[in-house]
Amino acid sequence: MVARTGHLERALRERGVRITPQRAVLLSLIESAGRPVDARSLLERVRRALPSVDKTTVYRTIALLKEHGLVDELDLLHRNGLAHYYEPVPEQQEVHLVCERCGAIIEARSPLLERLRRDMERAHGFRVKASRVEMGGHCRRCQ
Amino acid sequence: MVARTGHLERALRERGVRITPQRAVLLSLIESAGRPVDARSLLERVRRALPSVDKTTVYRTIALLKEHGLVDELDLLHRNGLAHYYEPVPEQQEVHLVCERCGAIIEARSPLLERLRRDMERAHGFRVKASRVEMGGHCRRCQ
DNA sequence: GTATTTGCAAAAGCTTTGCTGCAAC
DNA sequence: GTTGCAGCAAAGCTTTTGCAAATAC
């Protein structure tokens, strides 16, 4: 289920909640769940609600959310040079499939992910806190 | 088996092979197999053999090797900001375990990786060309 | 008043590009 | 001569930092 743009923000406004820059960043992140966004697009989205927000605020809010383990940082196999992508941490671990032709991003799940994690913990005595699985290639339609 | 620094280079020189900048980059990459290197360290290594080499040459050579599928590009969960890490494509797919405390990087293998790839191809009709699995956390000694 | 949040400008890094000269064939 | 390789300087982008004004408590 994909959220419509701005629908959380409207709901909050109607209840008298003031939208601060930080809140706007958080809302925009939540509303783009399922499609990781880079900082530039995130800023654009945020500015639709609060036009004067600066990129500094976007980066600082992301940093805050990362520290609390609420946001994942990806780079989708360097799809866009140095840019990073962000999304709310999903309930269940995902594989990001990145189509190198059309740019589609598929978020896939698999029980093997959890097994792989346990495997690593057992075999190497490693305590896993965060993990990221990205695969590049060609999606069904681009072959 | 970890190669000693410069041993390939010396072997080639002894056989009368001239070490060009490109070759020096390739050799340094091969010699640091098992420990992904960023462009800055790679340049330092290369300069031990050929002091006048420029970073442009390092980046261009990496780009060439990437195009031919000989080098993998990682970022180890943004361990070092915007920097990317490079290593020769391993024969068998690996998981990179990144210790957030001591910085250790463990290259782990698992048959689940190959299964995961086939899973994705089957379930999503996706043709996988490259893949990357990184996990952050604490290594055995840092817990 | 004190602490936090914010915007603006500037800096810091990593990577890429333009261009010119050099070497190989 | 033509082609590709290499070095240097400059630019391009993303992200971070310093600082002062504004805001919240």
mmCIF file of C-alpha atoms (C1' of nucleotides) in Angstrom:
data_model
loop_
_atom_site.group_PDB
_atom_site.id
_atom_site.type_symbol
_atom_site.label_atom_id
_atom_site.label_comp_id
_atom_site.label_asym_id
_atom_site.label_seq_id
_atom_site.Cartn_x
_atom_site.Cartn_y
_atom_site.Cartn_z
ATOM 1 C CA MET A 1 0.000 0.000 0.000
ATOM 2 C CA VAL A 2 1.607 3.200 -1.170
ATOM 3 C CA ALA A 3 0.763 6.442 0.611
ATOM 4 C CA ARG A 4 -0.507 9.314 -1.450
ATOM 5 C CA THR A 5 1.770 12.315 -1.462
ATOM 6 C CA GLY A 6 1.238 14.589 1.456
ATOM 7 C CA HIS A 7 -1.626 12.678 2.967
ATOM 8 C CA LEU A 8 0.027 12.253 6.356
ATOM 9 C CA GLU A 9 0.946 15.885 6.422
ATOM 10 C CA ARG A 10 -2.631 16.978 5.703
ATOM 11 C CA ALA A 11 -3.976 14.661 8.366
ATOM 12 C CA LEU A 12 -1.664 16.165 10.936
ATOM 13 C CA ARG A 13 -2.428 19.739 9.948
ATOM 14 C CA GLU A 14 -6.148 19.076 10.270
ATOM 15 C CA ARG A 15 -5.554 17.989 13.837
ATOM 16 C CA GLY A 16 -3.708 21.185 14.600
ATOM 17 C CA VAL A 17 -0.234 19.672 14.584
ATOM 18 C CA ARG A 18 2.292 22.194 13.435
ATOM 19 C CA ILE A 19 4.612 20.908 10.714
ATOM 20 C CA THR A 20 8.187 21.739 11.663
ATOM 21 C CA PRO A 21 11.096 21.198 9.258
ATOM 22 C CA GLN A 22 12.162 18.021 11.052
ATOM 23 C CA ARG A 23 8.642 16.666 10.963
ATOM 24 C CA ALA A 24 8.336 17.474 7.291
ATOM 25 C CA VAL A 25 11.485 15.483 6.557
ATOM 26 C CA LEU A 26 10.235 12.540 8.549
ATOM 27 C CA LEU A 27 6.835 12.637 6.864
ATOM 28 C CA SER A 28 8.343 12.820 3.398
ATOM 29 C CA LEU A 29 10.507 9.834 4.186
ATOM 30 C CA ILE A 30 7.554 7.826 5.406
ATOM 31 C CA GLU A 31 5.463 8.831 2.428
ATOM 32 C CA SER A 32 8.063 7.591 -0.007
ATOM 33 C CA ALA A 33 8.432 4.220 1.650
ATOM 34 C CA GLY A 34 8.940 1.570 -0.979
ATOM 35 C CA ARG A 35 10.988 3.880 -3.176
ATOM 36 C CA PRO A 36 14.280 4.956 -1.650
ATOM 37 C CA VAL A 37 14.892 8.692 -2.152
ATOM 38 C CA ASP A 38 18.112 10.641 -2.380
ATOM 39 C CA ALA A 39 18.683 13.832 -0.412
ATOM 40 C CA ARG A 40 17.938 16.064 -3.355
ATOM 41 C CA SER A 41 14.504 14.588 -4.058
ATOM 42 C CA LEU A 42 13.753 14.467 -0.383
ATOM 43 C CA LEU A 43 14.476 18.172 -0.145
ATOM 44 C CA GLU A 44 12.172 18.863 -3.075
ATOM 45 C CA ARG A 45 9.366 16.934 -1.430
ATOM 46 C CA VAL A 46 9.887 18.657 1.880
ATOM 47 C CA ARG A 47 9.784 22.042 0.204
ATOM 48 C CA ARG A 48 6.357 21.355 -1.193
ATOM 49 C CA ALA A 49 5.181 21.574 2.412
ATOM 50 C CA LEU A 50 7.698 24.076 3.783
ATOM 51 C CA PRO A 51 9.406 25.988 0.986
ATOM 52 C CA SER A 52 12.123 27.553 3.099
ATOM 53 C CA VAL A 53 13.689 24.340 4.400
ATOM 54 C CA ASP A 54 17.385 23.989 3.715
ATOM 55 C CA LYS A 55 19.326 20.895 2.705
ATOM 56 C CA THR A 56 21.264 21.136 5.965
ATOM 57 C CA THR A 57 18.094 20.326 7.840
ATOM 58 C CA VAL A 58 17.439 17.369 5.605
ATOM 59 C CA TYR A 59 20.892 15.941 6.230
ATOM 60 C CA ARG A 60 20.745 16.603 9.946
ATOM 61 C CA THR A 61 17.376 14.973 10.319
ATOM 62 C CA ILE A 62 18.488 11.942 8.368
ATOM 63 C CA ALA A 63 21.543 11.674 10.605
ATOM 64 C CA LEU A 64 19.323 11.778 13.656
ATOM 65 C CA LEU A 65 17.031 9.086 12.329
ATOM 66 C CA LYS A 66 19.970 6.920 11.349
ATOM 67 C CA GLU A 67 21.436 7.153 14.848
ATOM 68 C CA HIS A 68 18.170 5.853 16.216
ATOM 69 C CA GLY A 69 18.058 3.044 13.702
ATOM 70 C CA LEU A 70 14.945 4.337 11.976
ATOM 71 C CA VAL A 71 16.367 4.960 8.538
ATOM 72 C CA ASP A 72 18.445 2.815 6.198
ATOM 73 C CA GLU A 73 21.051 4.331 3.946
ATOM 74 C CA LEU A 74 21.615 2.728 0.541
ATOM 75 C CA ASP A 75 23.447 3.599 -2.585
ATOM 76 C CA LEU A 76 21.793 1.191 -5.011
ATOM 77 C CA LEU A 77 25.091 0.081 -6.505
ATOM 78 C CA HIS A 78 26.186 3.666 -7.076
ATOM 79 C CA ARG A 79 23.309 4.197 -9.429
ATOM 80 C CA ASN A 80 23.691 7.934 -9.023
ATOM 81 C CA GLY A 81 27.380 8.568 -8.410
ATOM 82 C CA LEU A 82 28.071 9.734 -4.899
ATOM 83 C CA ALA A 83 24.456 10.132 -3.869
ATOM 84 C CA HIS A 84 22.955 8.056 -1.102
ATOM 85 C CA TYR A 85 19.389 6.874 -0.853
ATOM 86 C CA TYR A 86 17.279 6.737 2.254
ATOM 87 C CA GLU A 87 14.214 4.865 3.399
ATOM 88 C CA PRO A 88 12.481 3.943 6.643
ATOM 89 C CA VAL A 89 13.825 0.676 8.033
ATOM 90 C CA PRO A 90 11.403 -2.001 6.831
ATOM 91 C CA GLU A 91 9.889 -4.500 9.231
ATOM 92 C CA GLN A 92 11.352 -7.311 7.246
ATOM 93 C CA GLN A 93 14.767 -7.223 5.600
ATOM 94 C CA GLU A 94 14.760 -6.628 1.858
ATOM 95 C CA VAL A 95 16.836 -7.168 -1.239
ATOM 96 C CA HIS A 96 17.045 -4.173 -3.542
ATOM 97 C CA LEU A 97 17.045 -5.171 -7.189
ATOM 98 C CA VAL A 98 18.293 -2.347 -9.383
ATOM 99 C CA CYS A 99 17.611 -2.520 -13.114
ATOM 100 C CA GLU A 100 20.576 -1.066 -14.934
ATOM 101 C CA ARG A 101 18.553 -0.316 -18.049
ATOM 102 C CA CYS A 102 15.319 1.294 -16.903
ATOM 103 C CA GLY A 103 16.312 2.225 -13.367
ATOM 104 C CA ALA A 104 13.451 0.323 -11.750
ATOM 105 C CA ILE A 105 13.970 -0.599 -8.133
ATOM 106 C CA ILE A 106 12.314 -3.731 -6.840
ATOM 107 C CA GLU A 107 12.149 -4.383 -3.125
ATOM 108 C CA ALA A 108 12.154 -8.121 -2.669
ATOM 109 C CA ARG A 109 11.888 -10.321 0.369
ATOM 110 C CA SER A 110 13.212 -13.745 1.074
ATOM 111 C CA PRO A 111 13.452 -15.944 4.125
ATOM 112 C CA LEU A 112 17.033 -16.636 3.067
ATOM 113 C CA LEU A 113 18.015 -13.172 4.263
ATOM 114 C CA GLU A 114 17.285 -13.981 7.870
ATOM 115 C CA ARG A 115 19.061 -17.319 7.513
ATOM 116 C CA LEU A 116 22.064 -15.663 5.979
ATOM 117 C CA ARG A 117 22.273 -13.270 8.891
ATOM 118 C CA ARG A 118 22.135 -16.049 11.439
ATOM 119 C CA ASP A 119 24.718 -17.942 9.415
ATOM 120 C CA MET A 120 27.135 -15.028 9.621
ATOM 121 C CA GLU A 121 26.544 -14.574 13.329
ATOM 122 C CA ARG A 122 27.173 -18.223 14.018
ATOM 123 C CA ALA A 123 30.115 -18.756 11.683
ATOM 124 C CA HIS A 124 32.028 -15.578 12.543
ATOM 125 C CA GLY A 125 30.841 -14.612 16.005
ATOM 126 C CA PHE A 126 29.659 -11.382 14.437
ATOM 127 C CA ARG A 127 26.755 -9.442 15.925
ATOM 128 C CA VAL A 128 24.836 -8.006 12.966
ATOM 129 C CA LYS A 129 23.246 -4.602 13.500
ATOM 130 C CA ALA A 130 22.511 -3.495 9.966
ATOM 131 C CA SER A 131 22.561 -5.181 6.629
ATOM 132 C CA ARG A 132 22.160 -4.348 3.026
ATOM 133 C CA VAL A 133 21.670 -6.531 -0.006
ATOM 134 C CA GLU A 134 21.686 -5.020 -3.469
ATOM 135 C CA MET A 135 21.670 -6.733 -6.837
ATOM 136 C CA GLY A 136 22.082 -5.067 -10.192
ATOM 137 C CA GLY A 137 20.975 -6.469 -13.521
ATOM 138 C CA HIS A 138 18.017 -6.417 -15.874
ATOM 139 C CA CYS A 139 14.407 -6.551 -14.840
ATOM 140 C CA ARG A 140 11.844 -8.731 -16.546
ATOM 141 C CA ARG A 141 10.830 -6.154 -19.103
ATOM 142 C CA CYS A 142 14.359 -5.056 -19.997
ATOM 143 C CA GLN A 143 15.764 -8.382 -21.104
ATOM 144 C CA MET B 1 46.818 -16.752 0.781
ATOM 145 C CA VAL B 2 47.701 -13.086 0.970
ATOM 146 C CA ALA B 3 50.188 -11.701 -1.502
ATOM 147 C CA ARG B 4 53.162 -9.799 -0.167
ATOM 148 C CA THR B 5 53.247 -6.181 -1.175
ATOM 149 C CA GLY B 6 54.837 -5.644 -4.503
ATOM 150 C CA HIS B 7 55.710 -9.227 -5.157
ATOM 151 C CA LEU B 8 53.848 -9.418 -8.444
ATOM 152 C CA GLU B 9 55.407 -6.201 -9.558
ATOM 153 C CA ARG B 10 58.908 -7.443 -8.795
ATOM 154 C CA ALA B 11 58.273 -10.718 -10.593
ATOM 155 C CA LEU B 12 57.176 -8.846 -13.694
ATOM 156 C CA ARG B 13 60.097 -6.454 -13.610
ATOM 157 C CA GLU B 14 62.530 -9.357 -13.360
ATOM 158 C CA ARG B 15 61.061 -10.747 -16.538
ATOM 159 C CA GLY B 16 61.592 -7.463 -18.309
ATOM 160 C CA VAL B 17 57.942 -6.392 -18.269
ATOM 161 C CA ARG B 18 57.678 -2.656 -18.108
ATOM 162 C CA ILE B 19 55.331 -1.408 -15.393
ATOM 163 C CA THR B 20 53.004 1.157 -16.887
ATOM 164 C CA PRO B 21 50.632 3.240 -14.762
ATOM 165 C CA GLN B 22 47.655 1.100 -15.721
ATOM 166 C CA ARG B 23 49.534 -2.067 -14.916
ATOM 167 C CA ALA B 24 50.611 -0.665 -11.577
ATOM 168 C CA VAL B 25 46.984 0.056 -10.662
ATOM 169 C CA LEU B 26 45.929 -3.434 -11.668
ATOM 170 C CA LEU B 27 48.771 -5.026 -9.731
ATOM 171 C CA SER B 28 48.045 -3.019 -6.611
ATOM 172 C CA LEU B 29 44.422 -4.053 -6.779
ATOM 173 C CA ILE B 30 45.345 -7.698 -7.109
ATOM 174 C CA GLU B 31 47.867 -7.475 -4.324
ATOM 175 C CA SER B 32 45.311 -6.073 -1.920
ATOM 176 C CA ALA B 33 42.772 -8.776 -2.647
ATOM 177 C CA GLY B 34 40.965 -9.692 0.516
ATOM 178 C CA ARG B 35 41.012 -6.131 1.812
ATOM 179 C CA PRO B 36 39.018 -3.689 -0.280
ATOM 180 C CA VAL B 37 40.920 -0.434 -0.852
ATOM 181 C CA ASP B 38 39.688 3.062 -1.470
ATOM 182 C CA ALA B 39 41.041 5.217 -4.278
ATOM 183 C CA ARG B 40 43.302 7.194 -1.970
ATOM 184 C CA SER B 41 45.093 4.139 -0.560
ATOM 185 C CA LEU B 42 45.251 2.602 -3.972
ATOM 186 C CA LEU B 43 46.997 5.698 -5.268
ATOM 187 C CA GLU B 44 49.487 5.549 -2.409
ATOM 188 C CA ARG B 45 50.288 1.943 -3.177
ATOM 189 C CA VAL B 46 50.660 2.631 -6.865
ATOM 190 C CA ARG B 47 52.998 5.516 -6.168
ATOM 191 C CA ARG B 48 55.358 3.256 -4.291
ATOM 192 C CA ALA B 49 56.082 1.700 -7.675
ATOM 193 C CA LEU B 50 55.561 4.719 -9.916
ATOM 194 C CA PRO B 51 55.685 7.964 -7.934
ATOM 195 C CA SER B 52 54.372 10.226 -10.659
ATOM 196 C CA VAL B 53 51.037 8.503 -11.202
ATOM 197 C CA ASP B 54 48.019 10.738 -10.821
ATOM 198 C CA LYS B 55 44.671 9.962 -9.232
ATOM 199 C CA THR B 56 43.008 10.451 -12.606
ATOM 200 C CA THR B 57 44.799 7.388 -13.863
ATOM 201 C CA VAL B 58 43.653 5.404 -10.868
ATOM 202 C CA TYR B 59 40.034 6.359 -11.438
ATOM 203 C CA ARG B 60 40.206 5.754 -15.159
ATOM 204 C CA THR B 61 41.765 2.357 -14.729
ATOM 205 C CA ILE B 62 39.180 1.358 -12.156
ATOM 206 C CA ALA B 63 36.434 2.488 -14.519
ATOM 207 C CA LEU B 64 37.919 0.351 -17.258
ATOM 208 C CA LEU B 65 38.141 -2.705 -15.037
ATOM 209 C CA LYS B 66 34.591 -2.177 -13.805
ATOM 210 C CA GLU B 67 33.271 -2.029 -17.358
ATOM 211 C CA HIS B 68 34.843 -5.386 -18.012
ATOM 212 C CA GLY B 69 33.432 -6.843 -14.839
ATOM 213 C CA LEU B 70 36.817 -7.388 -13.238
ATOM 214 C CA VAL B 71 36.429 -5.125 -10.240
ATOM 215 C CA ASP B 72 33.711 -4.759 -7.629
ATOM 216 C CA GLU B 73 32.839 -1.413 -6.131
ATOM 217 C CA LEU B 74 31.731 -1.320 -2.504
ATOM 218 C CA ASP B 75 31.175 1.316 0.090
ATOM 219 C CA LEU B 76 31.155 -0.853 3.193
ATOM 220 C CA LEU B 77 28.045 0.783 4.612
ATOM 221 C CA HIS B 78 29.479 4.257 4.109
ATOM 222 C CA ARG B 79 32.255 3.494 6.499
ATOM 223 C CA ASN B 80 34.241 6.366 5.077
ATOM 224 C CA GLY B 81 31.733 8.948 3.927
ATOM 225 C CA LEU B 82 31.603 9.279 0.179
ATOM 226 C CA ALA B 83 34.577 7.055 -0.527
ATOM 227 C CA HIS B 84 34.184 3.859 -2.484
ATOM 228 C CA TYR B 85 36.175 0.701 -2.053
ATOM 229 C CA TYR B 86 37.435 -1.557 -4.774
ATOM 230 C CA GLU B 87 38.526 -5.152 -5.080
ATOM 231 C CA PRO B 88 38.990 -7.782 -7.774
ATOM 232 C CA VAL B 89 35.773 -9.701 -8.368
ATOM 233 C CA PRO B 90 36.095 -12.868 -6.269
ATOM 234 C CA GLU B 91 35.485 -16.288 -7.771
ATOM 235 C CA GLN B 92 32.787 -16.909 -5.254
ATOM 236 C CA GLN B 93 30.338 -14.295 -4.015
ATOM 237 C CA GLU B 94 31.089 -12.848 -0.603
ATOM 238 C CA VAL B 95 29.442 -11.113 2.325
ATOM 239 C CA HIS B 96 31.378 -8.165 3.710
ATOM 240 C CA LEU B 97 31.096 -7.911 7.472
ATOM 241 C CA VAL B 98 32.102 -4.464 8.685
ATOM 242 C CA CYS B 99 32.876 -4.011 12.372
ATOM 243 C CA GLU B 100 31.637 -0.600 13.440
ATOM 244 C CA ARG B 101 33.981 -0.473 16.410
ATOM 245 C CA CYS B 102 37.386 -1.601 15.205
ATOM 246 C CA GLY B 103 36.861 -1.267 11.471
ATOM 247 C CA ALA B 104 37.740 -4.887 10.719
ATOM 248 C CA ILE B 105 36.421 -6.208 7.444
ATOM 249 C CA ILE B 106 35.635 -9.890 7.202
ATOM 250 C CA GLU B 107 34.999 -11.471 3.837
ATOM 251 C CA ALA B 108 32.635 -14.345 4.409
ATOM 252 C CA ARG B 109 31.183 -16.956 2.120
ATOM 253 C CA SER B 110 27.957 -18.830 2.225
ATOM 254 C CA PRO B 111 26.113 -21.134 -0.132
ATOM 255 C CA LEU B 112 23.000 -19.135 0.730
ATOM 256 C CA LEU B 113 24.266 -16.306 -1.456
ATOM 257 C CA GLU B 114 23.982 -18.322 -4.610
ATOM 258 C CA ARG B 115 20.578 -19.592 -3.539
ATOM 259 C CA LEU B 116 19.418 -16.079 -2.813
ATOM 260 C CA ARG B 117 20.464 -14.973 -6.260
ATOM 261 C CA ARG B 118 18.596 -17.802 -7.955
ATOM 262 C CA ASP B 119 15.600 -17.042 -5.751
ATOM 263 C CA MET B 120 15.509 -13.451 -6.956
ATOM 264 C CA GLU B 121 15.886 -14.475 -10.572
ATOM 265 C CA ARG B 122 13.073 -16.956 -10.309
ATOM 266 C CA ALA B 123 10.679 -14.896 -8.211
ATOM 267 C CA HIS B 124 11.072 -11.595 -10.078
ATOM 268 C CA GLY B 125 12.264 -12.565 -13.528
ATOM 269 C CA PHE B 126 15.338 -10.494 -12.799
ATOM 270 C CA ARG B 127 18.657 -11.261 -14.473
ATOM 271 C CA VAL B 128 21.316 -10.610 -11.837
ATOM 272 C CA LYS B 129 24.620 -9.232 -13.101
ATOM 273 C CA ALA B 130 26.221 -7.920 -9.941
ATOM 274 C CA SER B 131 25.464 -8.246 -6.308
ATOM 275 C CA ARG B 132 26.640 -6.914 -3.043
ATOM 276 C CA VAL B 133 25.958 -7.980 0.508
ATOM 277 C CA GLU B 134 27.225 -5.914 3.409
ATOM 278 C CA MET B 135 26.497 -6.283 7.102
ATOM 279 C CA GLY B 136 27.526 -3.892 9.830
ATOM 280 C CA GLY B 137 27.843 -4.725 13.507
ATOM 281 C CA HIS B 138 30.400 -5.885 16.029
ATOM 282 C CA CYS B 139 33.031 -8.498 15.438
ATOM 283 C CA ARG B 140 33.824 -11.238 17.893
ATOM 284 C CA ARG B 141 36.451 -9.277 19.769
ATOM 285 C CA CYS B 142 34.489 -6.035 19.990
ATOM 286 C CA GLN B 143 31.413 -7.311 21.799
ATOM 287 C "C1'" DG C 1 17.549 32.641 30.200
ATOM 288 C "C1'" DT C 2 18.978 28.261 28.375
ATOM 289 C "C1'" DA C 3 18.912 24.795 25.152
ATOM 290 C "C1'" DT C 4 17.490 23.270 20.723
ATOM 291 C "C1'" DT C 5 16.480 23.960 15.992
ATOM 292 C "C1'" DT C 6 17.201 26.279 11.616
ATOM 293 C "C1'" DG C 7 19.115 28.599 7.480
ATOM 294 C "C1'" DC C 8 22.934 30.428 5.052
ATOM 295 C "C1'" DA C 9 27.496 30.365 3.451
ATOM 296 C "C1'" DA C 10 31.526 28.095 3.164
ATOM 297 C "C1'" DA C 11 34.364 24.090 3.397
ATOM 298 C "C1'" DA C 12 35.563 19.293 2.725
ATOM 299 C "C1'" DG C 13 35.841 15.049 0.205
ATOM 300 C "C1'" DC C 14 35.512 12.018 -3.582
ATOM 301 C "C1'" DT C 15 35.097 11.593 -8.404
ATOM 302 C "C1'" DT C 16 34.942 13.320 -13.223
ATOM 303 C "C1'" DT C 17 36.102 16.213 -17.205
ATOM 304 C "C1'" DG C 18 38.869 19.105 -20.426
ATOM 305 C "C1'" DC C 19 42.879 19.697 -22.302
ATOM 306 C "C1'" DT C 20 47.505 19.244 -23.641
ATOM 307 C "C1'" DG C 21 51.587 16.582 -24.296
ATOM 308 C "C1'" DC C 22 53.767 12.103 -24.834
ATOM 309 C "C1'" DA C 23 54.566 7.467 -26.363
ATOM 310 C "C1'" DA C 24 53.580 3.470 -29.076
ATOM 311 C "C1'" DC C 25 52.882 1.374 -33.408
ATOM 312 C "C1'" DG D 1 50.378 10.253 -38.691
ATOM 313 C "C1'" DT D 2 47.093 8.248 -35.867
ATOM 314 C "C1'" DT D 3 45.734 6.288 -31.774
ATOM 315 C "C1'" DG D 4 45.566 5.666 -27.150
ATOM 316 C "C1'" DC D 5 47.599 6.823 -22.440
ATOM 317 C "C1'" DA D 6 48.879 10.021 -18.754
ATOM 318 C "C1'" DG D 7 49.310 14.091 -15.914
ATOM 319 C "C1'" DC D 8 47.673 18.538 -14.376
ATOM 320 C "C1'" DA D 9 44.302 21.766 -13.216
ATOM 321 C "C1'" DA D 10 39.739 22.760 -12.722
ATOM 322 C "C1'" DA D 11 35.035 21.654 -12.128
ATOM 323 C "C1'" DG D 12 31.022 18.952 -10.293
ATOM 324 C "C1'" DC D 13 28.385 16.833 -6.704
ATOM 325 C "C1'" DT D 14 27.153 15.193 -2.372
ATOM 326 C "C1'" DT D 15 27.700 15.832 2.292
ATOM 327 C "C1'" DT D 16 29.455 18.276 6.496
ATOM 328 C "C1'" DT D 17 30.699 22.179 9.438
ATOM 329 C "C1'" DG D 18 30.696 26.926 11.547
ATOM 330 C "C1'" DC D 19 28.083 30.390 12.955
ATOM 331 C "C1'" DA D 20 24.502 33.523 14.047
ATOM 332 C "C1'" DA D 21 19.479 34.219 14.161
ATOM 333 C "C1'" DA D 22 15.181 32.322 15.492
ATOM 334 C "C1'" DT D 23 12.367 29.321 18.209
ATOM 335 C "C1'" DA D 24 10.805 26.572 22.063
ATOM 336 C "C1'" DC D 25 10.526 25.624 27.156
#
